[in-house]
Each structure stands twice: as C-alpha cells, then as structure tokens.
Amino acid sequence: MRLTTKGRYAVTAMLDLALHYDDGPITLADISQRQGISLSYLEQLFSRLRKRGLVDSTRGPGGGYRLSRNAHEIAVADVITAVDEKVETTRCGGLANCQDDQQCLTHELWSELSQQIYDFLCGISLGNLVERQGVQEVAARQRGQASSVSLSSRTTEESL
Amino acid sequence: MRLTTKGRYAVTAMLDLALHYDDGPITLADISQRQGISLSYLEQLFSRLRKRGLVDSTRGPGGGYRLSRNAHEIAVADVITAVDEKVETTRCGGLANCQDDQQCLTHELWSELSQQIYDFLCGISLGNLVERQGVQEVAARQRGQASSVSLSSRTTEESL
DNA sequence: ACAAGCCCGAGTAAAATAGTCAACTATTAA
DNA sequence: TTAATAGTTGACTATTTTACTCGGGCTTGT
Ligand code: FES
Ligand code: FES
C-alpha cells in the first residue's frame, strides 16, 4: 500500500475540520497550529481535497474550509485516496502483469490484502471518529494548549 | 504500512521454495530465473530470512535453501516482518508521541488498521497459498517456460 | 584443486517524500 | 478604495528510501 504522512496528515486535517464544524469556516492556519502540520503543506493537501469535492472553501477574511457534506458521509478511504492516489498493495497496480506481462505468484494475495484494507477504511467515517472517546480526549487537550509551539516560518508572525 | 517490493519479493521467493520443497535444496539462481528476481537481491533477502530462522541453508555444490519448517507453519506476516521490519501504519511507530510527545488525533485509527493488516497476513500461510488454484496455475506456467528471459549479469551465464 | 553455491558488507543511482516558496486572485471590513 | 485576509497554483528542493549492484570471501562436494 501507499500509506504515507501525506495521507495521515490529510485525515488528521479533515478530522480537525469535522471536530470544529460548528465554528464556521476553519482556516488552514488554525489547523496548522492545532495539528502541528506546516501551512504550506496543508495548502497542497487541501488543493486536492477540494478538487475531489470533500471540502468547500470560502475566500477572504472570515473564510476558510469546511466539510462539503456530513462527517458521517465521508469515509477515511475517501480522504486517503484523494491525496494518496491509491490503496493498492500489488506491484502491478491491478493489471496482473508484473512478471513478463503475466501474473506473478503472489498477485492474488496482494489483491486480497488491498481489498481488506480498503474495506476497513471505507467502514470508518470521520463522523465515527469524532464520536470516539480517544479522539475527544485529544481534541480537548488541543483546545487547552492554545498555540504552544510555532512551527513554520509563515505561521510565526501572529504571536501576540 | 511499509509494503514494498522487498517484502513482496521475499514472499514470492518463499512461496517458490514451498512449491519446490520436494526437490531438495533450491538454489537462489533457480528462484531468480523462475521468479524474475535479481540474484544479488535475493542473497540480501535470504540473509535476513535465514537470520530469522525461516529457512535453512546448505553450502557447496548441490546446496541451496529450504524452508526450515512446514509451509503451513510459516505465515506471510512472518516473511514480511523478517525483511521489512514492521507492518505498522502509525507515524509514531507504536509509541503515541507524534505530536509534541503526545498522541495525535489519528493514532488510534492507524493502530487499528495495522492490527487489521497484521491479522490478515498472519492468517495466511505459505501452505495455504500453495493449495490455491491460482497459484498452482502460475507455478505450472513457470515450469513450462524454462528460462525465457535472463535478467542479471550474474545469472546470464548458464543459458544452454 | 576446483567449482558450485552460500555469505557479507559497502556502495550507489534513481525515485519518492515531505516539504518550501513566491506570486496570484477573490473577498470583505474599515 | 484600500488594505488585510485567506484561498490557489505551480514550480522548486533537500532528504530519505528503495532497489538494487559489486566485489570479495567462505564451505563443501567431486
Ligand atoms: S502483483 Fe500483480 S502481477 Fe505481480
Ligand atoms: S500516529 Fe501515533 S501518535 Fe500520531
């Protein structure tokens, strides 16, 4: 499979959006601070999330991003595939041709594994996650800390 | 997770070993030809497989590798972890510390996913795979083709 | 002795990752 | 109308990882 920080960050950011859905549009700067993800990197990620229709954006002051639909209707798999291309563990990428244009010995195995992973990630929505106690606890902690550590050159200006 | 060609090749090679278990020790050169994997690369992989006790080796002419135990007692997960280090999808590697020494929002999710994948790969043994029709078919094809394409400088000598 | 085959570690080219940066456009508040 | 906010885009880069190669050893059967 291809599960990298890009996908992980995307899910984290989307979950942040889900948690603060009632606060109106959320700026990337907010997410950056709360989740410890570089603003520039978030811009890149949200560009793809928007193209896939997972989030809506509002420009100008007071603007930001919000989920395009109910958190229960966005699966983790949707988010990952939006930024990560595919959740595929085969070498051939689905076409069974990795050994001399024919199927290799283990194609079937990886194919099943991919399906397994995909099913799992489809079965969990952002809404599910929001309801979990573990997630709630972390979210509460994040509210308490305000802006402790600054991280990007571009976010450091607004100290106080 | 970290599923890369290294892990895939290892499983393929081990499966080859399982399929030819009755032929006595199998040389890496044989595997290289049948499965289209570079000999030098196989040496690297088998070094780790041997250290983990998954295969036994015999040196000298007529030597080669064989499975150290019954194919039904070697899970795919064993092979992958032998060469690939870990089947972990978390960023923190298990310790929940990826955001400022504390657990990030999505730690739980990746943790569960990792477990899911691990369970799946533990549930499938090399023995299981050998019994599958799809695998049998590919194996039969490989016997028919003899040595079609040569690949590595080090394997090219013995054409005919 | 010689060759087959395993054993080992260092080295490396290419690709992927994880980001950065600068310049732009749209929107709104003053 | 002007300035500030915030999204939008695309190109660019350092670092890391991957997927190998290479050269030399060591063992053992004939
Ligand atoms: S993984 Fe699909 S053919 Fe090898
Ligand atoms: S993935 Fe474990 S703390 Fe973030």
XYZ file of C-alpha atoms (C1' of nucleotides) and ligand atoms in Angstrom:
388
model
C 0.000 0.000 0.000
C 0.966 3.564 -0.009
C 0.210 4.999 3.383
C 2.451 7.929 3.968
C 2.387 11.071 6.060
C 0.567 12.790 3.263
C -2.438 10.559 3.753
C -2.120 10.639 7.506
C -1.979 14.428 7.588
C -4.960 14.658 5.292
C -7.072 12.510 7.576
C -5.910 14.430 10.624
C -6.775 17.728 8.996
C -10.173 16.535 7.881
C -10.891 15.241 11.330
C -9.986 18.637 12.723
C -12.476 20.142 10.324
C -15.114 17.688 11.495
C -14.450 18.496 15.128
C -14.818 22.226 14.546
C -17.643 22.062 12.109
C -19.857 24.344 14.185
C -17.281 27.140 14.283
C -17.867 28.137 10.687
C -15.095 28.081 8.089
C -11.768 26.959 9.512
C -8.557 28.478 8.259
C -5.591 26.377 7.363
C -3.592 28.439 9.846
C -5.824 27.124 12.624
C -5.376 23.556 11.552
C -1.678 24.097 11.185
C -1.418 25.267 14.772
C -3.646 22.676 16.322
C -2.330 19.675 14.454
C 1.276 20.670 14.003
C 1.242 20.494 10.230
C 3.056 23.026 8.078
C 0.758 25.585 6.495
C 2.340 25.283 3.084
C 1.926 21.570 3.135
C -1.710 21.895 4.106
C -2.285 24.167 1.145
C -1.061 21.422 -1.106
C -3.250 18.806 0.524
C -6.403 20.894 0.539
C -5.966 21.704 -3.077
C -6.564 18.031 -3.797
C -9.272 17.606 -1.201
C -11.170 20.457 -2.780
C -10.793 19.070 -6.277
C -12.252 15.815 -5.070
C -15.178 17.690 -3.595
C -14.550 16.714 0.005
C -14.328 20.290 1.253
C -15.782 23.673 0.319
C -13.734 26.822 0.550
C -14.553 30.446 1.247
C -12.097 33.164 0.392
C -11.336 36.429 2.026
C -11.393 37.443 5.681
C -13.508 35.141 7.784
C -13.068 32.477 5.148
C -11.625 29.020 5.365
C -12.620 25.444 4.694
C -15.482 23.267 5.805
C -16.614 19.759 5.035
C -18.750 19.595 1.933
C -21.084 17.024 3.480
C -21.936 15.414 6.772
C -18.974 13.899 8.568
C -20.722 10.548 8.610
C -20.763 10.515 4.849
C -17.017 10.926 4.406
C -15.047 7.734 4.804
C -11.400 7.701 5.746
C -10.787 5.860 2.492
C -12.172 8.835 0.574
C -9.693 11.170 2.185
C -6.701 8.943 1.651
C -7.429 8.179 -1.957
C -7.975 11.878 -2.549
C -4.388 12.708 -1.705
C -2.591 9.408 -1.961
C -3.718 8.125 -5.301
C -4.402 4.524 -4.332
C -4.626 1.984 -1.556
C -3.060 -0.798 -3.573
C -0.516 -3.312 -2.433
C 0.075 -5.071 -5.718
C 3.177 -4.282 -7.689
C 1.310 -4.288 -10.952
C -1.329 -1.837 -9.796
C -4.231 -4.132 -10.531
C -3.390 -5.386 -14.003
C -1.859 -8.789 -13.482
C 1.310 -8.270 -15.458
C 4.289 -7.847 -13.232
C 6.246 -10.856 -14.396
C 6.924 -10.797 -18.098
C 3.447 -9.444 -18.793
C 1.839 -12.224 -16.835
C 0.550 -12.612 -13.345
C 3.163 -13.272 -10.683
C 2.849 -15.905 -7.978
C 1.639 -13.550 -5.299
C -0.697 -11.266 -7.205
C -3.789 -12.836 -5.713
C -2.507 -12.365 -2.191
C -1.779 -8.660 -2.528
C -5.013 -8.175 -4.309
C -6.940 -9.600 -1.383
C -4.933 -7.595 1.083
C -5.704 -4.397 -0.780
C -9.383 -5.181 -0.672
C -9.159 -5.887 3.025
C -7.535 -2.545 3.733
C -9.920 -0.683 1.507
C -12.952 -2.233 3.165
C -11.647 -1.333 6.564
C -11.027 2.282 5.655
C -14.387 2.548 3.934
C -16.117 1.328 7.047
C -14.867 4.199 9.160
C -16.189 7.701 8.606
C -14.982 10.981 10.026
C -18.225 11.007 11.964
C -17.342 7.701 13.590
C -14.004 9.051 14.636
C -15.424 12.234 16.125
C -17.622 10.151 18.391
C -14.773 8.162 19.835
C -13.639 8.882 23.316
C -9.948 8.731 22.483
C -10.376 11.342 19.790
C -12.460 13.563 22.056
C -9.729 13.494 24.653
C -7.024 14.524 22.259
C -9.244 17.262 20.871
C -9.889 18.591 24.371
C -6.186 18.664 25.070
C -5.590 20.600 21.877
C -8.088 23.252 22.886
C -6.366 23.685 26.224
C -2.907 24.188 24.833
C -3.772 27.161 22.611
C -0.716 27.906 20.493
C 2.212 26.392 22.302
C 4.798 25.658 19.687
C 5.103 27.520 16.435
C 6.444 25.614 13.515
C 6.552 27.280 10.164
C 8.290 30.487 9.179
C 5.000 31.509 7.708
C 2.935 30.989 10.844
C 5.235 32.639 13.340
C 4.132 36.238 12.850
C 0.990 36.335 14.970
C 2.453 35.654 18.389
C 0.872 38.449 20.484
C 2.437 0.328 6.493
C 5.589 -0.462 4.730
C 4.830 -2.903 1.962
C 7.458 -2.624 -0.669
C 8.920 -4.842 -3.356
C 11.359 -6.133 -0.796
C 8.561 -7.757 1.147
C 6.765 -8.847 -1.975
C 9.870 -10.489 -3.395
C 10.520 -12.235 -0.127
C 7.074 -13.765 -0.091
C 7.352 -14.749 -3.727
C 10.703 -16.412 -3.136
C 9.469 -18.243 -0.067
C 6.459 -19.443 -1.971
C 8.746 -20.725 -4.684
C 10.617 -22.626 -2.023
C 7.374 -24.082 -0.728
C 6.299 -25.148 -4.197
C 9.591 -26.960 -4.823
C 10.028 -28.344 -1.385
C 10.302 -31.924 -2.623
C 13.167 -31.144 -4.991
C 15.732 -30.844 -2.210
C 17.673 -27.646 -1.609
C 16.800 -24.905 -4.087
C 19.489 -22.537 -5.307
C 18.916 -18.818 -5.438
C 19.803 -18.965 -9.109
C 16.769 -21.174 -9.674
C 14.489 -18.798 -7.846
C 15.990 -15.879 -9.675
C 15.150 -17.445 -13.018
C 11.697 -18.643 -12.168
C 10.523 -15.537 -10.392
C 12.430 -12.874 -12.232
C 14.260 -11.516 -9.224
C 17.884 -10.444 -9.337
C 20.240 -12.971 -7.753
C 22.157 -10.364 -5.796
C 18.968 -9.031 -4.368
C 17.847 -12.487 -3.360
C 21.083 -13.022 -1.483
C 20.334 -9.950 0.542
C 16.813 -11.076 1.301
C 17.755 -14.625 2.234
C 20.385 -13.385 4.585
C 17.595 -11.933 6.687
C 15.249 -14.842 6.201
C 17.951 -17.152 7.461
C 18.731 -14.979 10.463
C 15.063 -15.091 11.405
C 15.147 -18.874 11.136
C 12.650 -19.163 8.312
C 14.989 -21.063 6.012
C 17.897 -23.456 6.336
C 20.847 -23.287 4.014
C 23.302 -25.834 2.663
C 26.566 -24.713 1.190
C 28.653 -26.149 -1.547
C 27.617 -27.848 -4.773
C 24.141 -29.306 -4.579
C 23.360 -26.868 -1.822
C 20.697 -24.230 -1.590
C 17.831 -23.198 0.643
C 14.798 -24.957 2.023
C 12.038 -23.995 4.394
C 13.004 -24.596 7.995
C 9.543 -25.865 8.893
C 6.309 -26.975 7.304
C 4.848 -24.476 4.862
C 1.665 -24.391 6.891
C 3.563 -23.111 9.867
C 5.034 -20.079 8.130
C 2.674 -17.142 7.870
C 3.042 -14.470 5.241
C 3.367 -11.995 8.094
C 6.475 -13.819 9.306
C 8.157 -13.430 5.954
C 7.316 -9.766 5.579
C 8.379 -8.766 9.034
C 11.607 -10.704 8.524
C 12.692 -8.436 5.690
C 10.538 -5.386 6.071
C 10.962 -4.550 9.699
C 7.354 -3.785 10.537
C 3.773 -3.778 9.379
C 2.919 -0.531 11.096
C 0.890 2.314 9.746
C 1.298 4.738 12.620
C 3.710 7.607 12.268
C 4.972 7.187 15.800
C 5.736 3.507 15.426
C 3.521 2.416 18.277
C 4.501 4.871 20.991
C 1.823 7.504 20.956
C 4.043 10.546 20.676
C 3.947 12.040 17.237
C 2.548 15.418 18.181
C 4.699 17.222 20.697
C 5.342 13.991 22.596
C 1.645 13.257 22.829
C -0.803 11.180 20.907
C -2.091 12.702 17.695
C -5.736 12.719 16.664
C -5.494 9.729 14.384
C -3.193 7.435 16.302
C -5.989 5.091 17.273
C -7.140 4.727 13.706
C -3.746 3.741 12.320
C -3.208 1.475 15.211
C -6.348 -0.447 14.415
C -5.518 -0.560 10.751
C -2.115 -2.014 11.497
C -3.696 -4.715 13.601
C -6.141 -5.475 10.840
C -3.395 -5.925 8.294
C -1.281 -7.963 10.631
C -4.147 -10.299 11.457
C -4.870 -10.821 7.809
C -1.277 -11.662 6.957
C -0.971 -13.925 9.962
C -3.987 -15.878 8.856
C -2.443 -16.896 5.561
C 0.404 -19.382 5.493
C 2.653 -20.383 2.638
C 0.886 -23.728 2.813
C -2.460 -22.062 2.202
C -1.088 -20.295 -0.824
C 0.409 -23.436 -2.322
C -3.002 -25.066 -2.243
C -4.704 -22.303 -4.179
C -5.653 -22.920 -7.729
C -4.462 -19.548 -8.950
C -1.023 -20.160 -7.526
C -0.872 -23.659 -8.970
C -1.628 -22.298 -12.400
C 1.105 -19.713 -12.287
C 3.534 -22.317 -10.997
C 2.654 -24.667 -13.829
C 3.237 -21.886 -16.332
C 6.627 -21.188 -14.824
C 7.696 -24.799 -15.220
C 6.712 -24.712 -18.862
C 8.667 -21.620 -19.753
C 12.055 -22.883 -18.549
C 14.474 -19.972 -18.748
C 12.957 -17.432 -21.074
C 14.335 -14.067 -20.100
C 17.640 -13.552 -18.369
C 17.951 -10.569 -16.103
C 21.071 -10.121 -14.065
C 24.690 -10.015 -15.153
C 25.254 -12.668 -12.583
C 22.593 -15.062 -13.812
C 23.161 -14.825 -17.529
C 25.946 -17.387 -17.881
C 24.006 -20.654 -17.879
C 21.867 -20.281 -20.970
C 22.389 -23.710 -22.593
C 42.140 -28.432 -6.572
C 38.229 -26.613 -8.363
C 33.820 -25.114 -8.989
C 29.203 -24.542 -7.102
C 26.881 -22.189 -4.095
C 26.121 -19.560 0.092
C 27.732 -15.283 2.888
C 28.559 -10.409 3.817
C 29.090 -5.534 3.668
C 29.751 -1.449 1.280
C 28.301 1.474 -2.261
C 25.009 3.872 -5.431
C 21.550 5.652 -8.923
C 17.023 6.687 -9.145
C 12.719 7.601 -7.281
C 9.597 9.113 -3.819
C 8.636 12.046 0.132
C 7.961 15.925 2.646
C 8.151 19.793 2.398
C 9.193 25.191 0.823
C 8.389 29.473 -1.692
C 6.659 33.141 -4.415
C 3.257 35.200 -6.724
C -1.543 35.390 -7.653
C -6.828 36.066 -7.073
C -11.051 36.735 -4.561
C -13.489 38.720 -0.712
C -14.581 41.617 2.925
C -14.036 45.135 6.623
C -12.808 49.756 7.536
C -10.914 52.479 -2.217
C -7.764 50.389 0.166
C -5.716 47.047 2.935
C -5.787 42.813 5.026
C -7.248 38.068 4.959
C -7.269 33.801 3.078
C -7.515 30.559 -0.572
C -4.954 28.937 -5.304
C -1.367 27.493 -8.058
C 2.801 25.683 -9.704
C 7.499 25.177 -9.520
C 11.350 24.008 -6.892
C 14.400 21.425 -3.441
C 16.600 18.710 0.302
C 16.297 14.430 2.319
C 15.206 9.801 2.653
C 14.110 5.402 0.958
C 14.268 1.901 -2.433
C 16.071 -1.274 -5.168
C 19.351 -2.665 -6.475
C 24.944 -3.820 -7.838
C 29.628 -5.281 -6.855
C 33.488 -7.491 -5.046
C 35.255 -10.327 -2.338
C 35.000 -14.014 0.971
C 33.883 -18.879 2.960
C 32.227 -24.093 2.610
C 31.780 -28.296 0.705
C 31.062 -31.992 -2.770
C 33.543 -34.282 -6.567
S 1.470 -8.121 -8.220
Fe 0.063 -8.210 -9.843
S 1.122 -9.489 -11.234
Fe 2.529 -9.351 -9.637
S 0.436 8.089 14.886
Fe 0.881 7.551 16.930
S 0.830 9.468 17.915
Fe 0.422 10.013 15.880
